[in-house]
Short mmCIF file of C-alpha atoms and ligand atoms in Angstrom, two decimals:
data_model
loop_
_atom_site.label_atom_id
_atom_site.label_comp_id
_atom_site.label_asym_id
_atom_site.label_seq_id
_atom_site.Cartn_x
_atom_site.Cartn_y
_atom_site.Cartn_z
CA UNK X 1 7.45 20.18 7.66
CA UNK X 2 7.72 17.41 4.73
CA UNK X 3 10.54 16.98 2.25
CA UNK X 4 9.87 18.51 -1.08
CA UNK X 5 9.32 15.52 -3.59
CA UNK X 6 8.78 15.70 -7.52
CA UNK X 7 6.92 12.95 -8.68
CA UNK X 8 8.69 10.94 -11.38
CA UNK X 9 6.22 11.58 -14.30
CA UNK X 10 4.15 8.39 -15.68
CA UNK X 11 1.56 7.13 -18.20
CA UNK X 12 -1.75 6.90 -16.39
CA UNK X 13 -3.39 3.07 -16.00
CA UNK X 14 -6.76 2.04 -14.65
CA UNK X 15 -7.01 -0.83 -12.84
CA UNK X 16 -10.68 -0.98 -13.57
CA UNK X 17 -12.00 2.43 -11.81
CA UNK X 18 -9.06 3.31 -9.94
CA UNK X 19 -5.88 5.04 -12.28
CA UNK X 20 -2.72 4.61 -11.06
CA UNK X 21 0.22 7.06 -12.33
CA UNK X 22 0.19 10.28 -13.98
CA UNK X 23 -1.34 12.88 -11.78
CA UNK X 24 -3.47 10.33 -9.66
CA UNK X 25 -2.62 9.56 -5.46
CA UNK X 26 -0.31 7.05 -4.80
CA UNK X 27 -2.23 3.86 -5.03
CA UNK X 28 -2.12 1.69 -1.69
CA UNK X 29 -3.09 -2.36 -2.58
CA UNK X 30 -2.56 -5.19 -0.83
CA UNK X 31 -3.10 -8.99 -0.78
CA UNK X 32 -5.66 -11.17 0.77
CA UNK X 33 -4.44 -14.76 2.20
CA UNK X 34 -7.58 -16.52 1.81
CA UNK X 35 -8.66 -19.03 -0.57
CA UNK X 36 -10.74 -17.44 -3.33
CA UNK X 37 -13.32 -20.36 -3.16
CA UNK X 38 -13.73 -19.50 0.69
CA UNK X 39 -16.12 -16.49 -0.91
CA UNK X 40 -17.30 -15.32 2.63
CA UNK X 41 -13.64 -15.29 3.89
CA UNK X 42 -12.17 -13.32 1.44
CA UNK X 43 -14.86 -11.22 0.87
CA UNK X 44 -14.72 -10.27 5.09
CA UNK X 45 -10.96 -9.81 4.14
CA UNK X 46 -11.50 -7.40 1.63
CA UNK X 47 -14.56 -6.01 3.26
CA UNK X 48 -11.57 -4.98 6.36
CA UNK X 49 -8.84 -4.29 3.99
CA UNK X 50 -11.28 -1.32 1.96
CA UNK X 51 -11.72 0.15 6.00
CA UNK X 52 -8.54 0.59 6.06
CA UNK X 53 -7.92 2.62 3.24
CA UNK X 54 -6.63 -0.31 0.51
CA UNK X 55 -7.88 0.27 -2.83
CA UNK X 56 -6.86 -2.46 -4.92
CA UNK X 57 -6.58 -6.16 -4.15
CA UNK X 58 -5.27 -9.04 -5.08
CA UNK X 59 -6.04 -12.42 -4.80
CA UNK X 60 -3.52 -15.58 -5.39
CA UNK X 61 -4.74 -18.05 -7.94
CA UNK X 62 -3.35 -21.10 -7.68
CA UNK X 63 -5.83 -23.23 -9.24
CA UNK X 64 -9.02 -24.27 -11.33
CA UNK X 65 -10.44 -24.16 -8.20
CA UNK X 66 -9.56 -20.88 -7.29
CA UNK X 67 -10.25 -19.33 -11.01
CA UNK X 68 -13.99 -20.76 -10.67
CA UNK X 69 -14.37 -19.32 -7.77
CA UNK X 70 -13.14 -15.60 -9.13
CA UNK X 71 -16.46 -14.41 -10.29
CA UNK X 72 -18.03 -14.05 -7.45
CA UNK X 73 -15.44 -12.49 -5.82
CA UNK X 74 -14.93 -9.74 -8.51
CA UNK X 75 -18.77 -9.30 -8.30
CA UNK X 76 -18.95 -8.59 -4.18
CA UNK X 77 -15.54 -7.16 -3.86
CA UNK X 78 -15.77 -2.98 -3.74
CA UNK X 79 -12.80 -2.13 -4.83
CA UNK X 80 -10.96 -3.67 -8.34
CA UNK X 81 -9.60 -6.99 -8.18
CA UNK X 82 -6.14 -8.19 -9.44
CA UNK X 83 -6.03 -12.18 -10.06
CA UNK X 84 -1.76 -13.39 -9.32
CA UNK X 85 -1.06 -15.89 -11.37
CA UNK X 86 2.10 -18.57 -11.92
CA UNK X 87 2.95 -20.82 -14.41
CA UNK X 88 -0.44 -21.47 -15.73
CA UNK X 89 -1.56 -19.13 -18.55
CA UNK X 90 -5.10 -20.87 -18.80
CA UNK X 91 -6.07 -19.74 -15.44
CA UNK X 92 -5.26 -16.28 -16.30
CA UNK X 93 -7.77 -16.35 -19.80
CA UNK X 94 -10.29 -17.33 -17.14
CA UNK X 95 -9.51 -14.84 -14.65
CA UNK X 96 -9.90 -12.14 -16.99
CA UNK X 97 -12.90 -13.71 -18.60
CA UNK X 98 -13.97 -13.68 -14.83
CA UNK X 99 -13.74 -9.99 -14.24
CA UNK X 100 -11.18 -9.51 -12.40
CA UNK X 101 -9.25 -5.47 -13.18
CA UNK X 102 -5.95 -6.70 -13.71
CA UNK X 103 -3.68 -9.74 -13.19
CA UNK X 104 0.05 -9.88 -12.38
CA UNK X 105 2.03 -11.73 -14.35
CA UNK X 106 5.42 -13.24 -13.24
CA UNK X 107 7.21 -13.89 -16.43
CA UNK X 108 9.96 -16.25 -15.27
CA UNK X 109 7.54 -18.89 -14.41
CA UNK X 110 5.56 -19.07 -17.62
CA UNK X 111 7.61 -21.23 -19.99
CA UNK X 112 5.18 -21.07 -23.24
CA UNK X 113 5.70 -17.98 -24.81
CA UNK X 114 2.88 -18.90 -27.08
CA UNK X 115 0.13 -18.98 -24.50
CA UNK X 116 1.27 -15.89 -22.77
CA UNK X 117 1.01 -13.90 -26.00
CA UNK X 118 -2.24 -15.31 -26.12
CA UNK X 119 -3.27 -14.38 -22.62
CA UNK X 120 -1.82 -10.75 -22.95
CA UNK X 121 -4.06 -10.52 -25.87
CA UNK X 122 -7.01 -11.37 -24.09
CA UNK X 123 -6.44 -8.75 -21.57
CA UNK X 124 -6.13 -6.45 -24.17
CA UNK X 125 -9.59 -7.32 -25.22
CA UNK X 126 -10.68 -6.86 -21.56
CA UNK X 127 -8.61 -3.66 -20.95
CA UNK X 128 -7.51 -5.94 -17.85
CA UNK X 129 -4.46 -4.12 -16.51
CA UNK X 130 -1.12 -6.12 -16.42
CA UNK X 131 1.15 -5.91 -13.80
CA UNK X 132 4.39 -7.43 -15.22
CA UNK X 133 6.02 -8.64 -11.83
CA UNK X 134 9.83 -9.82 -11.81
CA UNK X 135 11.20 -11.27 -8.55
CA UNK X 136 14.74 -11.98 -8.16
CA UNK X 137 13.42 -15.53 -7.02
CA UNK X 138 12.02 -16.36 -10.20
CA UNK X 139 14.22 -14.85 -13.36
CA UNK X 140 13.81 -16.28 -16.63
CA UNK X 141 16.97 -18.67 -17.37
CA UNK X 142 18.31 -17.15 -19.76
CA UNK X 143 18.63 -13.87 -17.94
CA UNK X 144 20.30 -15.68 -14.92
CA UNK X 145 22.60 -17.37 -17.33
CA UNK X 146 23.83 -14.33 -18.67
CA UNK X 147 24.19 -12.32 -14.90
CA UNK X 148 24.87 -15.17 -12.99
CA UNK X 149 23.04 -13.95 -9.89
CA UNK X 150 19.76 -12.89 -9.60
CA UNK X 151 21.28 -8.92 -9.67
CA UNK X 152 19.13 -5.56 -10.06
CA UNK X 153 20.91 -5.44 -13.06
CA UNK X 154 18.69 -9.02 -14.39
CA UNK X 155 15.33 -7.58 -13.00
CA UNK X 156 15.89 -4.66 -14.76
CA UNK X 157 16.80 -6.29 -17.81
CA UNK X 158 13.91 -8.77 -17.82
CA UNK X 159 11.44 -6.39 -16.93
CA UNK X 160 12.76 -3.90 -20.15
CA UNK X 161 12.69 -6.81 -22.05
CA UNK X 162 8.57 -7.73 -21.09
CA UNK X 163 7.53 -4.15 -21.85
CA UNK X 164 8.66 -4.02 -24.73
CA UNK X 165 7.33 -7.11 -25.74
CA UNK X 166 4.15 -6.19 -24.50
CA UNK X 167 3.80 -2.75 -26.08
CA UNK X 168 5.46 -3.83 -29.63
CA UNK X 169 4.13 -7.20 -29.56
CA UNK X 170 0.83 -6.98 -28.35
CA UNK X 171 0.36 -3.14 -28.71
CA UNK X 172 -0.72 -2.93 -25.27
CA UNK X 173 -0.19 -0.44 -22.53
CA UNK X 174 -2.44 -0.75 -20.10
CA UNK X 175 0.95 -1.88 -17.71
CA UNK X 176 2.53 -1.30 -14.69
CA UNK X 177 5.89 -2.74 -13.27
CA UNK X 178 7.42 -3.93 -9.91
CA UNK X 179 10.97 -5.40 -9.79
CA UNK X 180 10.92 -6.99 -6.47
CA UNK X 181 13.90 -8.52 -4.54
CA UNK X 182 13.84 -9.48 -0.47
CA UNK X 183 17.29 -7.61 -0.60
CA UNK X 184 15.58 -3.57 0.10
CA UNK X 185 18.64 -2.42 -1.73
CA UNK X 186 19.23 -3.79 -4.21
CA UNK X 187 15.05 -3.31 -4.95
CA UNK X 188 16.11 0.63 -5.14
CA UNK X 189 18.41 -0.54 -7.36
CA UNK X 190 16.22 -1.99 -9.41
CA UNK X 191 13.97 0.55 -9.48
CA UNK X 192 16.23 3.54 -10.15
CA UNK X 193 17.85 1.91 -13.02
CA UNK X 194 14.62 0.95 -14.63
CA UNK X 195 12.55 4.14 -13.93
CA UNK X 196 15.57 5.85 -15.96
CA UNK X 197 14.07 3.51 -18.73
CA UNK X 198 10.61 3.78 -19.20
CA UNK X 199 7.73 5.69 -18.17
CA UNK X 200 4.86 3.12 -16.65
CA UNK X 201 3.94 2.98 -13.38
CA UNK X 202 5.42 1.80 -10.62
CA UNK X 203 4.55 -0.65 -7.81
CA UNK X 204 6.43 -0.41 -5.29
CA UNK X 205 7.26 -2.92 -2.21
CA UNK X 206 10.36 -5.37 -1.08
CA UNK X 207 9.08 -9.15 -1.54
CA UNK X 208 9.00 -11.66 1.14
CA UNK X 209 9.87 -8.99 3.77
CA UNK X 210 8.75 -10.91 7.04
CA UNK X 211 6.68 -9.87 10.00
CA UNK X 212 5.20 -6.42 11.22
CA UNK X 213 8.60 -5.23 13.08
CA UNK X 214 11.38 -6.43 10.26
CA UNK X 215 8.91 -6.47 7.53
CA UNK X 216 7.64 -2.61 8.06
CA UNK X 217 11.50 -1.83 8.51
CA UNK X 218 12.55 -3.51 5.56
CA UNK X 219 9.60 -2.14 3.18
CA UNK X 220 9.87 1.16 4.96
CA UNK X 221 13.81 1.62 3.60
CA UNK X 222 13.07 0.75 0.06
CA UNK X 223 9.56 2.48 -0.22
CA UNK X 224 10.81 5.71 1.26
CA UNK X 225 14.03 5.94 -0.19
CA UNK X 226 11.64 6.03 -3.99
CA UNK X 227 9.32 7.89 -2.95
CA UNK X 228 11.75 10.45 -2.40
CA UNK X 229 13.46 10.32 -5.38
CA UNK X 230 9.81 10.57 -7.13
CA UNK X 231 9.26 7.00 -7.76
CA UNK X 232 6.36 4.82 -7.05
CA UNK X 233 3.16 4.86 -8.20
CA UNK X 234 1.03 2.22 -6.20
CA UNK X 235 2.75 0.33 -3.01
CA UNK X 236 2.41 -2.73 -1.24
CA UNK X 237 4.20 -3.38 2.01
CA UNK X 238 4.69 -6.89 2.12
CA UNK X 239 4.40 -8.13 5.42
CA UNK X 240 3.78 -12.01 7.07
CA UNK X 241 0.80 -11.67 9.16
CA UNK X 242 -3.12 -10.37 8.93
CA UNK X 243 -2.96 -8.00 5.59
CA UNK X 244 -4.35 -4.99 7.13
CA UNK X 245 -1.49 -4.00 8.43
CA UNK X 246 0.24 -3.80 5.35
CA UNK X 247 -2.66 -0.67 4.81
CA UNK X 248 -1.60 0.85 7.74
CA UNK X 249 1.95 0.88 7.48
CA UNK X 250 1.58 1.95 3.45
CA UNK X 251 -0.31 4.96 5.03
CA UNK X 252 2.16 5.84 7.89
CA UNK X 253 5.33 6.07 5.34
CA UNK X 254 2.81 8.06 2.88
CA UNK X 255 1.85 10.88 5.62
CA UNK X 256 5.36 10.89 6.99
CA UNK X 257 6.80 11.50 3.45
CA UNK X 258 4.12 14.31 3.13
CA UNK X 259 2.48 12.55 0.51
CA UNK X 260 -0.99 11.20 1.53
CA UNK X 261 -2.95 10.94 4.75
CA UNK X 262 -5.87 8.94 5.47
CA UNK X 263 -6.09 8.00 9.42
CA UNK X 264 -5.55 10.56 12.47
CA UNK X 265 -1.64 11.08 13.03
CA UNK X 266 -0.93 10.53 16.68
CA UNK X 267 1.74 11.86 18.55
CA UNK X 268 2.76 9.80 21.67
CA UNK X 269 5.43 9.77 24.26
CA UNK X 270 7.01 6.64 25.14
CA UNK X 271 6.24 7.03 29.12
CA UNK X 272 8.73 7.19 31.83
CA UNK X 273 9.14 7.31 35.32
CA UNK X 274 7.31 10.45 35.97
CA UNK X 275 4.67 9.47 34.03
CA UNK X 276 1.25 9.16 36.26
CA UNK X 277 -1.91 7.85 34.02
CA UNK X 278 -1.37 4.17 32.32
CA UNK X 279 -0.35 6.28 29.15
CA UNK X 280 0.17 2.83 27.10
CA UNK X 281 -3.40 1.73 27.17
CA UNK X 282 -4.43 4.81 26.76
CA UNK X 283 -2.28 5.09 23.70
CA UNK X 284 -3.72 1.81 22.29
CA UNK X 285 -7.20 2.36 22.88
CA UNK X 286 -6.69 5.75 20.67
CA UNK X 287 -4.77 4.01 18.32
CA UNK X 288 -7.02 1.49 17.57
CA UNK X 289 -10.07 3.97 17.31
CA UNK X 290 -7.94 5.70 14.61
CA UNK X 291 -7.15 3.32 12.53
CA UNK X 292 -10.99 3.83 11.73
CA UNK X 293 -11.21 7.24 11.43
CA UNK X 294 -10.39 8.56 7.84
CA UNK X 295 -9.39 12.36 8.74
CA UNK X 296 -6.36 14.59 7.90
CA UNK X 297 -5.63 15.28 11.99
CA UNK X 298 -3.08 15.27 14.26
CA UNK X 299 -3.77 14.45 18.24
CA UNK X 300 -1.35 14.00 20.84
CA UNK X 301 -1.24 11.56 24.20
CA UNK X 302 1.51 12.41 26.48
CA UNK X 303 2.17 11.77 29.69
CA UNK X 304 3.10 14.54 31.84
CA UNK X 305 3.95 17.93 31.58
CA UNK X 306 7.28 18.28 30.46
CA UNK X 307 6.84 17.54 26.63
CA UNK X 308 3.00 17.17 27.27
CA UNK X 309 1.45 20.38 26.91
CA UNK X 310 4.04 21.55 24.23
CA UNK X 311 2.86 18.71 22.23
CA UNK X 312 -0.80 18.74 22.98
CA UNK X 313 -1.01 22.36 21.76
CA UNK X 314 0.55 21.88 18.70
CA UNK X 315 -2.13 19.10 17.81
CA UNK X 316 -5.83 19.64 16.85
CA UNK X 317 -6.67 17.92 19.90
CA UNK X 318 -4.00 16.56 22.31
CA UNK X 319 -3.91 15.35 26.39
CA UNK X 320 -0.99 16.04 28.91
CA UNK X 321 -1.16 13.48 31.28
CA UNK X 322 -1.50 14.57 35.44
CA UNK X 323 -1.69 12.77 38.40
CA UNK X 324 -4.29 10.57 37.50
CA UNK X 325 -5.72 13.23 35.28
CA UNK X 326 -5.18 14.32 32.05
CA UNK X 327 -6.20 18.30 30.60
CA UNK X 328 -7.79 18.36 27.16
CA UNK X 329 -6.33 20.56 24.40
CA UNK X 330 -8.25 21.66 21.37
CA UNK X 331 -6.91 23.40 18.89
CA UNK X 332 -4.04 25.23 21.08
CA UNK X 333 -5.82 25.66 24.71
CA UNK X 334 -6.98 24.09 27.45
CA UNK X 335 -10.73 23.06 27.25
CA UNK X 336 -10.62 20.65 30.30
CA UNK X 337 -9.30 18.98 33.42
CA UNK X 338 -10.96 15.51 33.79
CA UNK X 339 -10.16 12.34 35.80
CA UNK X 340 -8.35 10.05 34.18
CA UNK X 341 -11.26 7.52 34.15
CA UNK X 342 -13.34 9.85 31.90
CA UNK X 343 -10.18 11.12 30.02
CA UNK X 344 -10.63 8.87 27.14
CA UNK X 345 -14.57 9.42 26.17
CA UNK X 346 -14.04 13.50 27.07
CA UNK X 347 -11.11 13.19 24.43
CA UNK X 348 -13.03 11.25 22.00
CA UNK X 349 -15.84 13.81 22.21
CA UNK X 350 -13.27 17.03 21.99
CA UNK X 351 -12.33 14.81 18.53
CA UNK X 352 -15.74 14.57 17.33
CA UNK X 353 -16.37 18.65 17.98
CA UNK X 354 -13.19 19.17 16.16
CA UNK X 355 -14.24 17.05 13.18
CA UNK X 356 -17.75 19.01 13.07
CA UNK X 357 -16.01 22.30 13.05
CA UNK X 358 -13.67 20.95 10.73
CA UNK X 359 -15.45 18.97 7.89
CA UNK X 360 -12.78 19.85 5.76
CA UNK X 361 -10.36 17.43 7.48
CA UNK X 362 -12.48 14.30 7.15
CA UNK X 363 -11.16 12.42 3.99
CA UNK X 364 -13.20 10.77 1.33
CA UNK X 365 -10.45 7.74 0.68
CA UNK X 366 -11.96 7.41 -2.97
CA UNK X 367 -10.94 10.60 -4.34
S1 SF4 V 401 6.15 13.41 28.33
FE1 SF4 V 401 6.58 13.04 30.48
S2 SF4 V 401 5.96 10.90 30.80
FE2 SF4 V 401 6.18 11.17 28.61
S3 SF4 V 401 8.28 10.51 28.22
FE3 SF4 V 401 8.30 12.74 28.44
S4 SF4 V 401 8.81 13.05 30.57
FE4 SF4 V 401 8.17 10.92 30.40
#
């Protein structure tokens, strides 16, 4: 049913309560785009970002502003915070100071190696998980001098190079990694090379992939090309638009890959001409009552009876579309013929009887 895939072995991190690596589930995070000192804003963000299944966050930090503001955001938020910082190391000793689980660093744009030393060694004292980010975008100089392009061959160097500065230097190793490029191959590169290196965790995602259609594309290639060769520890999927997509989408490539489910799989035909119910709304209306639903199912919505019935057998519960009817499968047989009006709440309620027979299948997302 699902390709067999060995997990690249890794050290286990905690990004406050939630580990990342080693034997834990593949971590799914993503990003809000609010300002932090809009608290009510991001915390709504968040608030629709944990119902969709994301377990870490992050938040940008741009400014003073935006550090002050990081308290109470740490405080409300129910799941662990990461702070993204630039250039400024100061914000970063206050974002740690603030709470917040970890903070990703970009070490091409900090220029003082002084100041990040110290800031690393205050999230030491805070256990604050580092994510040590390097973006093709943003290489150190020197690196780029020596490659001349911004190559998987530079991101892998640069982020060898911060590791071990971080574990011999600071004696820290509360770490993960991402070596991000907007180019999805030359991301695997990056990641296959360094993952030959070193054992910390990997986040995984293509940078600055664009909206849901090319972005889910784009993130899809890279992601599941690692994650079947093992790697990845935590993923992002990067995409231009409202953030809780980028949950979704992280789920679908997880449950195709036979990794990790957390919302109802739903198996749907694309309608033709000898279709007879409106199939698409139908489709949408159970699509968006999934995405709500955390539960290890599978349910089908076809449209007639040529693929319909095949299909809606082989899910828990299923519907072959009719002549403006639709017949109700549960579970492998027919439990009803309805109109297609009422074919929608019957289904719903043929879902809800399978879920109480089957408690087993609901998922707690936390585990
Ligand atoms: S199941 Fe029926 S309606 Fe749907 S695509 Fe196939 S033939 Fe067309």
């Amino acid at each position: 049913m699902y390709p067999k895939i060995k997990r690249r072995p890794t050290r286990k991190v905690w990004v406050g309560n939630v580990s990342v690596g080693g034997d834990s589930p593949i971590r799914v995070q993503s990003m809000t785009n609010t300002s932090t000192t809009d608290l009510s804003a991001t915390l709504s963000q968040i608030q629709k970002l944990v119902e969709a299944g994301c377990e870490i966050v992050r938040v940008a930090i741009p400014d003073e502003k935006a550090v002050n503001a990081l308290k109470d955001v740490v405080k409300e938020s129910p799941i662990p915070v990461i702070a993204d910082l630039h250039f400024a190391t100061s914000l970063g000793e206050k974002a740690v100071k603030a709470g917040c689980a970890g903070i990703r660093i970009n070490p091409g744009t900090f220029k003082n190696k002084a100041n990040l030393e110290r800031l690393l060694k205050v999230c030491k004292d805070y256990n604050c998980c580092v994510r040590i980010g390097i973006n093709a975008g943003s290489l150190e100089p020197e690196i780029l001098k020596k490659y001349k392009t911004p190559s998987y061959r530079a991101m892998v160097e640069s982020a060898l190079r911060w590791v071990e500065y971080v574990v011999e230097k600071i004696d820290y190793y509360n770490l993960k990694v991402s070596l991000k490029s907007s180019n999805w191959w030359e991301t695997v590169k990056a990641y296959l090379a360094f993952s030959k290196k070193s054992d910390f965790p990997l986040h995984v995602g293509v940078t600055e992939a664009g909206g849901l259609i090319p972005g889910t594309i784009k993130n899809t290639m890279a992601i599941s090309y690692l994650l079947l060769k093992g790697i990845g520890d935590t993923l992002r999927v990067s995409l231009t638009g409202d953030p809780t997509e980028e949950v979704y989408v992280a789920y679908e490539i997880l449950r195709n890959l036979g990794l990790r489910a957390l919302h109802p799989e739903i198996i749907a035909c694309p309608t033709c001409g000898r279709c007879e119910i409106d199939l698409s709304s139908l489709y949408q209306k159970v699509e968006t009552w999934a995405k709500k639903v955390k539960a290890d199912i599978k349910l089908a919505v076809m449209g007639c009876v040529v693929n319909g019935p095949g299909e809606a057998k082989m899910a828990d519960v299923g519907i072959a579309g009719g002549k403006g009817v639709g017949v109700i499968f549960r579970e492998g047989k027919i439990v009803k013929k309805v109109p297609e009006k009422t074919l929608l709440d019957e289904f719903f309620k043929e879902v809800e009887a399978f879920l109480q027979a089957h408690p087993e299948r609901v998922i707690n997302p936390r585990q």
